[in-house]
XYZ file of C-alpha atoms in Angstrom:
619
model
C 109.759 102.897 100.528
C 109.044 106.122 102.337
C 111.429 108.477 100.335
C 111.431 112.182 99.457
C 112.465 113.224 95.864
C 113.113 116.632 96.854
C 115.569 115.570 99.667
C 117.831 113.415 97.016
C 121.512 114.127 97.323
C 123.854 112.795 94.940
C 126.098 111.506 97.200
C 123.265 109.845 99.541
C 123.186 106.211 99.028
C 120.968 105.274 102.219
C 118.032 104.860 100.262
C 119.140 101.601 98.646
C 117.597 99.559 101.136
C 118.938 95.918 101.525
C 116.132 93.500 101.843
C 116.127 90.003 103.610
C 116.408 88.578 106.923
C 114.000 88.584 110.100
C 112.304 91.017 111.994
C 113.009 91.075 115.914
C 111.171 92.549 118.542
C 112.190 92.514 122.307
C 109.563 93.621 124.947
C 110.451 95.566 128.051
C 107.847 95.858 130.906
C 108.267 97.784 133.771
C 107.239 95.351 136.546
C 107.411 97.927 139.222
C 104.186 97.994 142.428
C 102.534 100.670 140.774
C 102.150 99.134 137.210
C 101.183 95.712 139.378
C 98.541 97.367 141.288
C 96.922 99.428 138.956
C 96.668 96.366 136.519
C 98.881 98.341 133.767
C 101.357 94.800 133.924
C 98.308 92.953 132.766
C 97.194 95.013 130.148
C 100.981 95.247 128.943
C 101.056 91.109 128.587
C 97.968 91.222 126.867
C 99.212 93.959 124.117
C 102.038 91.630 123.976
C 100.167 88.521 123.473
C 98.095 90.497 120.558
C 101.351 91.369 119.023
C 102.474 87.931 118.594
C 99.354 86.709 117.364
C 99.662 89.425 114.729
C 103.293 88.073 114.207
C 102.786 84.664 113.584
C 100.449 85.605 110.928
C 102.445 88.563 109.059
C 105.757 86.082 109.022
C 106.262 83.059 111.026
C 110.126 83.486 110.887
C 110.048 86.568 113.535
C 111.291 86.624 116.500
C 109.996 87.864 120.198
C 111.536 88.024 123.561
C 110.127 89.687 126.590
C 112.037 90.861 129.699
C 110.671 92.471 132.932
C 112.855 94.665 134.796
C 112.708 95.840 138.400
C 111.685 92.813 139.739
C 112.974 91.609 143.109
C 114.008 88.072 142.152
C 115.527 86.652 138.656
C 113.451 84.206 137.011
C 114.146 81.864 134.246
C 111.983 82.012 131.087
C 108.922 80.366 131.099
C 109.687 78.511 127.539
C 112.699 77.274 128.963
C 112.490 73.450 128.435
C 116.069 72.415 129.276
C 115.893 73.250 133.053
C 119.323 71.276 133.387
C 120.947 74.396 131.333
C 122.841 76.789 133.531
C 121.034 79.862 134.180
C 122.740 83.059 135.051
C 120.518 85.401 137.028
C 120.392 89.639 136.035
C 119.759 91.591 139.024
C 116.371 92.788 139.043
C 115.478 91.346 135.434
C 113.711 88.472 134.547
C 113.401 86.597 131.230
C 109.823 85.865 130.721
C 110.314 84.606 127.027
C 113.650 83.791 125.379
C 114.221 85.628 122.057
C 113.131 83.220 119.691
C 110.581 82.347 116.569
C 107.193 82.969 117.496
C 105.444 79.784 118.016
C 102.163 78.786 119.440
C 103.999 77.146 122.004
C 105.282 80.476 123.199
C 101.802 82.478 122.659
C 100.352 79.607 124.909
C 103.362 80.484 127.720
C 102.178 84.312 127.508
C 98.143 83.602 127.885
C 99.019 81.107 131.128
C 101.137 84.110 132.405
C 98.217 86.284 131.919
C 95.783 84.181 132.921
C 97.495 82.296 136.144
C 100.908 83.781 136.816
C 99.724 87.279 137.710
C 97.879 85.985 140.737
C 101.290 84.965 142.441
C 103.362 87.836 140.812
C 104.535 89.252 144.299
C 105.174 86.300 145.673
C 107.424 84.515 142.489
C 108.959 87.756 141.047
C 108.249 90.434 143.565
C 108.710 94.230 142.915
C 112.042 96.166 143.270
C 111.810 100.065 142.844
C 115.081 101.194 144.449
C 117.796 100.454 141.845
C 117.683 103.163 139.211
C 120.132 101.376 137.003
C 117.923 98.851 136.528
C 116.499 100.531 133.118
C 120.365 100.869 131.457
C 120.943 97.075 132.471
C 117.363 95.820 130.852
C 118.360 98.053 127.639
C 121.679 96.283 127.211
C 120.139 92.613 127.678
C 117.752 93.386 124.954
C 120.794 94.369 123.086
C 122.419 91.343 123.436
C 119.478 89.202 122.647
C 119.036 90.738 119.281
C 122.693 90.696 118.280
C 123.118 87.339 119.562
C 120.363 85.729 117.750
C 122.508 84.046 115.007
C 120.304 85.102 112.303
C 120.224 88.207 109.587
C 117.969 90.650 111.210
C 115.926 93.363 108.774
C 114.137 95.284 111.375
C 115.213 95.590 115.152
C 113.170 96.925 117.689
C 112.680 97.556 121.360
C 109.047 98.398 123.197
C 109.127 99.502 126.729
C 105.715 99.456 128.612
C 106.216 101.856 131.586
C 104.193 104.602 133.487
C 107.032 106.493 134.979
C 107.978 109.552 133.090
C 111.218 109.386 134.465
C 113.497 106.121 135.249
C 116.258 108.049 137.507
C 116.668 111.474 138.449
C 117.706 114.116 136.052
C 121.173 114.771 135.653
C 122.298 111.413 137.601
C 124.834 109.129 136.409
C 122.293 106.678 135.073
C 121.017 109.109 132.775
C 124.124 110.054 131.263
C 124.769 106.401 130.962
C 121.575 106.067 129.170
C 122.338 108.633 126.836
C 125.552 106.581 125.987
C 123.261 103.536 125.645
C 120.761 105.541 123.128
C 123.883 106.041 120.973
C 124.754 102.585 121.041
C 121.386 101.250 120.168
C 121.545 103.867 117.363
C 124.840 102.928 115.857
C 123.464 99.031 116.480
C 120.504 99.753 113.799
C 118.461 98.844 116.422
C 114.747 101.002 117.161
C 113.193 101.683 120.445
C 109.340 102.382 120.576
C 107.682 103.554 123.999
C 104.238 102.448 124.967
C 103.010 104.843 127.506
C 100.861 103.155 130.449
C 99.531 106.428 131.929
C 96.984 109.305 130.195
C 99.391 111.673 132.132
C 102.551 110.545 130.654
C 104.824 113.565 130.322
C 108.270 112.299 128.225
C 109.496 115.623 128.170
C 111.857 115.313 131.211
C 114.116 112.191 129.638
C 112.159 109.741 127.133
C 111.879 112.889 123.931
C 115.495 113.241 124.342
C 116.472 109.620 124.560
C 114.194 108.088 121.842
C 115.094 111.289 119.325
C 118.973 110.090 119.902
C 117.986 106.188 119.422
C 115.615 106.883 116.191
C 116.875 110.003 114.929
C 114.145 111.874 115.415
C 112.907 115.433 115.958
C 111.908 115.818 119.591
C 108.868 117.768 118.372
C 107.650 114.739 116.484
C 108.756 112.552 119.481
C 106.482 114.184 121.556
C 103.381 114.015 119.351
C 103.798 110.310 118.785
C 103.959 110.069 122.938
C 100.438 112.253 122.989
C 98.916 110.132 120.623
C 99.818 106.786 122.443
C 98.680 108.271 125.835
C 95.148 108.479 124.188
C 95.281 105.169 122.381
C 98.318 102.812 123.575
C 96.036 100.133 121.864
C 96.631 101.399 118.505
C 100.358 100.201 118.260
C 98.715 96.434 118.477
C 95.384 96.312 116.698
C 94.838 93.013 115.312
C 95.746 92.341 111.737
C 94.552 89.109 109.399
C 97.464 89.501 106.851
C 100.916 88.514 105.512
C 103.910 90.820 105.469
C 105.679 91.105 102.133
C 108.371 93.140 102.070
C 108.416 96.173 99.219
C 110.839 95.103 96.749
C 110.719 96.250 93.274
C 108.303 94.117 90.899
C 110.807 95.110 87.982
C 113.538 97.440 87.063
C 113.428 98.479 83.491
C 114.500 101.521 81.268
C 112.195 104.320 80.590
C 112.435 105.906 76.725
C 112.121 109.270 76.142
C 113.172 109.119 72.404
C 116.524 110.346 70.518
C 118.610 108.225 72.761
C 117.741 109.489 76.242
C 116.936 106.941 78.734
C 116.633 106.622 82.472
C 116.261 103.507 84.555
C 113.003 103.181 87.114
C 111.743 100.451 89.291
C 108.042 99.456 89.660
C 106.508 98.630 93.034
C 102.929 97.015 93.828
C 100.755 99.356 96.055
C 98.188 96.908 96.951
C 98.184 93.330 97.181
C 95.235 90.750 97.863
C 95.321 89.443 101.510
C 94.467 85.955 100.989
C 93.894 82.857 103.958
C 96.758 80.166 104.161
C 96.714 77.707 101.518
C 95.475 73.993 102.358
C 97.809 71.507 102.178
C 96.760 67.908 101.368
C 97.696 64.824 103.784
C 97.314 61.344 103.425
C 94.754 59.993 105.921
C 97.174 57.228 107.389
C 99.971 59.336 109.018
C 99.350 62.974 107.916
C 102.484 63.396 105.561
C 102.066 65.883 103.025
C 100.558 64.993 99.565
C 102.924 65.903 96.564
C 101.257 66.442 93.389
C 102.692 66.023 90.067
C 101.209 66.783 86.385
C 101.935 64.195 83.733
C 100.907 64.779 80.287
C 100.286 61.338 78.497
C 99.050 60.595 74.550
C 96.884 57.678 74.046
C 98.170 55.490 70.761
C 96.485 52.729 69.233
C 99.017 50.318 67.778
C 97.757 49.798 64.110
C 99.293 46.043 64.054
C 97.420 44.648 66.999
C 94.661 47.511 67.968
C 96.110 47.428 71.422
C 95.510 51.115 73.287
C 98.954 52.200 74.639
C 99.752 55.358 76.823
C 103.116 57.142 76.421
C 104.530 60.350 78.295
C 104.959 63.839 76.874
C 107.921 65.838 77.879
C 106.803 69.590 77.917
C 109.256 70.238 74.753
C 107.262 67.809 72.890
C 103.795 69.526 73.534
C 102.023 71.987 70.731
C 99.132 74.149 71.077
C 96.409 75.184 68.321
C 93.923 77.875 67.649
C 91.051 77.467 66.163
C 90.245 79.759 63.092
C 87.294 78.865 61.236
C 87.720 75.198 60.568
C 91.281 74.766 60.501
C 93.730 74.481 63.451
C 96.875 76.708 63.315
C 99.310 74.577 65.355
C 102.259 76.359 67.364
C 105.017 74.963 69.072
C 106.275 76.253 72.206
C 109.115 78.101 70.917
C 106.830 80.169 68.407
C 104.000 80.752 70.975
C 106.819 82.313 72.876
C 108.106 84.154 70.266
C 104.647 85.335 69.077
C 104.119 86.945 72.819
C 107.581 88.927 72.620
C 105.605 91.902 71.107
C 108.246 94.662 72.734
C 111.118 94.640 74.963
C 111.087 95.266 78.472
C 110.641 99.283 79.013
C 108.048 102.276 78.931
C 108.175 104.187 75.823
C 106.717 107.793 76.326
C 104.103 108.395 73.796
C 103.028 112.295 75.046
C 101.387 114.523 77.710
C 97.792 115.130 78.152
C 96.182 117.455 81.216
C 95.214 115.780 84.231
C 91.446 116.310 83.760
C 91.661 113.973 80.335
C 92.175 110.617 83.004
C 88.525 109.785 83.538
C 87.369 107.421 86.553
C 85.635 105.017 83.743
C 89.145 103.972 82.350
C 90.480 102.400 85.137
C 91.144 99.113 84.615
C 93.051 97.747 87.594
C 94.812 98.453 90.629
C 97.909 101.001 89.763
C 101.491 100.688 90.859
C 104.021 102.907 91.635
C 107.192 104.282 89.587
C 110.292 105.395 91.314
C 113.759 106.138 89.851
C 116.472 103.384 90.162
C 120.102 103.942 89.696
C 121.002 100.243 89.055
C 120.802 100.287 85.082
C 121.464 104.009 84.350
C 123.470 106.342 86.804
C 121.933 109.824 87.441
C 118.350 108.454 86.359
C 117.210 110.229 89.399
C 117.901 113.635 88.651
C 115.724 113.345 85.263
C 113.230 111.323 87.201
C 112.799 114.501 89.264
C 113.063 117.061 86.718
C 110.173 114.965 84.586
C 108.023 114.699 88.059
C 108.091 117.933 89.320
C 107.435 119.569 85.686
C 104.282 117.150 85.398
C 103.062 118.425 89.101
C 103.591 122.208 88.029
C 101.956 121.998 84.714
C 99.200 119.653 85.985
C 100.051 116.852 83.278
C 99.884 113.224 83.126
C 102.252 111.131 81.282
C 100.769 108.292 78.761
C 102.999 105.714 77.678
C 103.373 101.894 76.631
C 104.523 99.775 79.430
C 106.189 96.133 79.110
C 107.152 95.108 82.692
C 108.862 92.316 81.851
C 110.246 89.667 78.927
C 106.962 88.126 77.394
C 104.875 90.285 79.106
C 101.983 91.981 77.337
C 102.300 95.766 76.253
C 99.994 97.886 78.747
C 98.596 101.380 77.820
C 99.304 103.326 81.060
C 98.767 106.945 82.215
C 101.731 107.900 84.887
C 100.090 110.227 87.198
C 102.640 112.707 89.505
C 101.806 112.529 93.195
C 103.594 114.362 95.927
C 104.091 112.723 99.424
C 101.285 113.102 102.092
C 100.808 110.941 105.423
C 98.004 110.629 107.652
C 96.589 108.530 110.286
C 94.904 106.031 108.060
C 96.710 106.600 104.738
C 100.568 107.081 103.501
C 101.122 108.372 100.069
C 104.723 108.660 98.405
C 106.440 111.046 95.968
C 106.754 109.550 92.551
C 104.424 108.322 89.522
C 101.135 106.360 90.349
C 101.012 104.098 87.117
C 97.163 103.723 85.955
C 96.329 101.232 83.561
C 93.959 102.384 80.975
C 91.788 100.333 78.434
C 92.921 99.926 74.544
C 90.108 100.643 72.297
C 89.413 96.832 71.617
C 88.539 96.669 75.624
C 86.206 99.150 75.827
C 82.620 97.586 75.662
C 79.346 99.701 75.507
C 76.187 98.805 77.333
C 73.332 98.453 74.900
C 70.865 98.168 77.828
C 71.354 101.913 78.847
C 69.705 102.960 75.142
C 67.346 100.190 75.026
C 65.348 101.371 78.592
C 63.361 104.099 79.134
C 64.126 105.224 82.526
C 61.431 107.198 84.303
C 62.631 110.857 85.543
C 62.272 111.304 89.437
C 59.882 113.872 90.842
C 61.444 116.542 92.452
C 60.070 114.980 95.833
C 61.994 112.073 95.348
C 64.886 114.059 94.962
C 64.603 115.864 97.932
C 63.710 112.892 100.477
C 66.765 111.099 98.897
C 69.465 114.040 99.436
C 67.990 113.972 103.325
C 68.918 110.282 103.553
C 72.459 110.717 102.117
C 73.239 113.474 104.610
C 72.122 111.208 107.268
C 74.079 108.168 106.558
C 77.363 110.087 105.696
C 80.237 108.318 107.203
C 84.162 108.790 107.867
C 85.638 106.399 105.473
C 88.851 104.796 105.838
C 90.082 101.735 104.017
C 91.520 100.438 107.279
C 88.295 100.261 108.921
C 87.548 97.299 106.751
C 88.634 93.565 106.932
C 88.114 90.843 104.431
C 85.596 88.996 106.465
C 86.546 85.478 104.935
C 89.975 86.052 105.737
C 89.638 86.862 109.113
C 87.303 84.421 109.969
C 89.467 81.775 108.611
C 92.564 82.605 110.835
C 90.327 83.224 113.812
C 89.234 79.665 113.744
C 92.703 78.520 112.875
C 94.145 80.083 115.664
C 91.571 79.086 118.134
C 91.925 75.593 117.278
C 96.096 76.078 117.573
C 95.894 77.742 120.786
C 93.166 75.474 122.385
C 90.759 78.147 122.774
C 86.769 78.650 122.436
C 86.041 79.283 118.905
C 85.234 83.378 118.452
C 81.929 84.384 117.035
C 82.133 85.474 113.266
C 81.915 88.831 112.922
C 81.270 90.711 109.622
C 82.557 94.681 109.895
C 81.965 95.250 106.305
C 78.216 95.015 107.297
C 76.412 98.545 108.365
C 74.972 98.969 111.982
C 71.070 99.259 111.001
C 70.083 100.107 114.476
C 72.251 103.584 114.462
C 70.872 103.978 110.543
C 67.370 103.887 111.656
C 68.192 106.015 114.635
C 69.786 108.709 112.449
C 67.047 108.450 109.876
C 64.194 108.827 112.159
C 61.096 109.921 110.652
C 62.454 110.046 107.431
C 61.973 106.176 107.173
C 58.176 106.800 107.225
C 58.096 109.477 104.753
C 60.705 107.200 102.415
C 57.920 104.252 102.502
C 55.063 106.388 101.577
C 56.375 107.824 98.682
C 58.386 104.928 96.871
C 55.424 102.277 98.203
C 54.101 100.345 95.184
C 50.491 101.255 94.327
C 49.701 97.184 94.037
C 51.549 94.554 95.759
C 52.960 91.895 92.808
C 52.648 88.435 93.634
C 55.215 85.829 92.662
C 53.400 83.635 89.970
C 54.594 79.761 90.804
C 55.254 77.365 87.712
C 52.318 75.015 87.688
C 53.251 71.342 88.159
C 51.340 68.347 87.364
C 49.605 68.025 90.564
C 47.879 70.658 92.635
C 50.491 71.100 95.180
C 52.227 74.004 93.512
C 55.366 72.315 93.109
C 57.489 73.255 89.523
C 56.838 70.877 86.498
C 60.185 69.039 86.059
C 62.476 70.070 83.131
C 62.118 68.053 79.791
C 65.254 67.023 78.621
C 65.593 68.028 74.548
C 67.050 65.561 72.448
C 68.228 66.206 68.895
C 69.106 63.734 66.107
C 71.901 62.667 64.390
C 70.878 64.639 61.204
C 70.823 67.867 63.027
C 74.200 67.372 64.597
C 75.358 66.269 61.182
C 73.986 69.560 59.676
C 75.462 71.799 62.782
C 78.980 70.074 62.467
C 78.964 70.808 58.610
C 77.941 73.964 58.879
C 80.111 74.842 61.674
C 77.707 75.867 64.394
C 77.754 72.799 66.884
C 78.013 76.005 69.481
C 74.279 76.665 69.021
C 73.467 73.440 70.954
C 72.965 74.146 74.841
C 75.060 71.621 77.007
C 72.096 69.141 77.833
C 71.800 68.864 73.920
C 75.261 67.913 73.709
C 75.490 65.637 76.509
C 72.184 63.747 75.540
C 73.607 63.057 71.816
C 76.856 61.659 73.161
C 74.845 59.527 75.884
C 73.112 57.773 72.688
C 76.803 57.250 71.205
C 77.664 55.681 74.430
C 79.956 57.980 76.099
C 79.993 58.196 79.666
C 82.034 60.751 82.535
C 80.583 63.728 81.147
C 78.946 65.794 84.163
C 82.457 67.494 84.588
C 83.283 68.554 80.944
C 82.840 72.037 79.951
C 80.891 72.811 76.748
C 84.231 73.167 74.413
C 84.873 69.591 75.559
C 81.718 68.168 74.857
C 81.847 69.857 71.242
C 85.433 68.338 70.616
C 83.963 65.228 71.482
C 81.277 65.388 69.204
C 83.645 66.546 66.717
C 85.756 63.130 67.042
C 82.460 61.184 66.586
C 81.371 62.930 63.373
C 85.083 62.705 61.879
C 85.193 58.723 62.713
C 81.877 58.677 61.169
C 82.860 60.490 58.154
C 85.952 58.254 57.823
C 84.122 55.066 58.293
C 81.774 55.933 55.382
C 84.573 56.986 53.144
C 86.319 53.363 53.735
C 83.153 51.592 52.993
């Protein structure tokens, strides 16, 4: 959602992006002799394998195809299982992988080609550097692969791996044909990415102009990207272990200023926790998927016969209760829904405060992003820009009540204006950042801060810590740290499917202790001298019944019936521990208590006491 509010035009509706469809990538590798001899062809194939491993994790429906150009022979694809199918060779072009969804089979094909197939590459494929029109032909074939996929495509990309600055002479018919092909690619919505396989790659002769036409970008921006990729071509294919989610609008609601003035806005998620793939329960016989179903039952005792029967309860027949003192206040599901409907979906403006009023300690959860939306109220963007620009100029924050959807609880939020800013490791958009702040009922005071008399550090201690902090500084970026549990699980699954050796587990969140020791140097000795305790404190073990030092076993505390009865009458059953409640229920002949929570145990005790009370009344 990279929108620039300042560049909005009334007649420009291009920023309403249509979501849906798959992503398609066609990789084109220059297979000239120089690429092969210098090992660049092998490196290109390895990078493509890594991208395919990323894609299969991000979205298994995305599609990938691989083409080789400047080959002497035209060879059919590695994953072409139907060898009887008619093969139509294209001069000096080989189809390494057909344009299909990424699978474990296609990744294995690329791995085998990298490990074994490249050895016999000059014999099986060969090299041809004498066909200047091969570049245009392979672009046409790549475009035909994408357009003939038969699926709706969301993002279409062609990636070129080459070390040649100029694929053909300047001002040649092939060059003019390439620029015409660039316009066709642009009109088809296909973007082109260049991966230069040479540190001294100069794209100013041809590729700067070609990529600026295809991607509708400035030549200076294209040149900067090429220079950056020359230094680090692997930057485009770094491993990632997270699902790819479309930046869809979470909800579209009205923003109420008061006095009948409204505008429509959209709310977007800025962060989403990366989670490992969900486990699927299978049967041990044939590995078929087990489908779980929740069924609510009611136990009924027939008065005439005393027989216990079970009756299925429909969701519409269920009720809930809230305990208030000794009373159980019962609500139907409809009443519960009506109670939760406190406010209609929307944002109600409360007022404005200086930005300094928003303190870090008031942060409740991750923020969302607010952006104008024209689907409900036309002209909302103009009003949104006016509010956003004025809050930036006056350094103000808007406070409001937010109800995201029907039945959601109202939240107290601060709308913080922010301008667009893009860096290597971050991206920030123009709009309002929604910061969730607590109600007064949610604020907790830490009594421990008042109870403990903390000692005051001496100046020598403060100085040594200042030096330690200066020595251990580092450049932080959220893109540096991967979730170790997610990465580890994906790597094990990936290695199992691809029949590879399980990689060693590496936790990138742990610090480099050797580097820290090297930076601190003599400070470690001074630190230990200053903060070494005067006397070593020994951990005292509990004495057991014997001299082995083993801890004595816990003694199970039991409670009698009169204690339980008094607590039941006073409504203080919660004062008993879980062990006390379990011991009482065991005496009453109850079983299956190991997995029950304290609330369930108290409920069982209450039922026993009610039964005893009824039996005493009947007597």
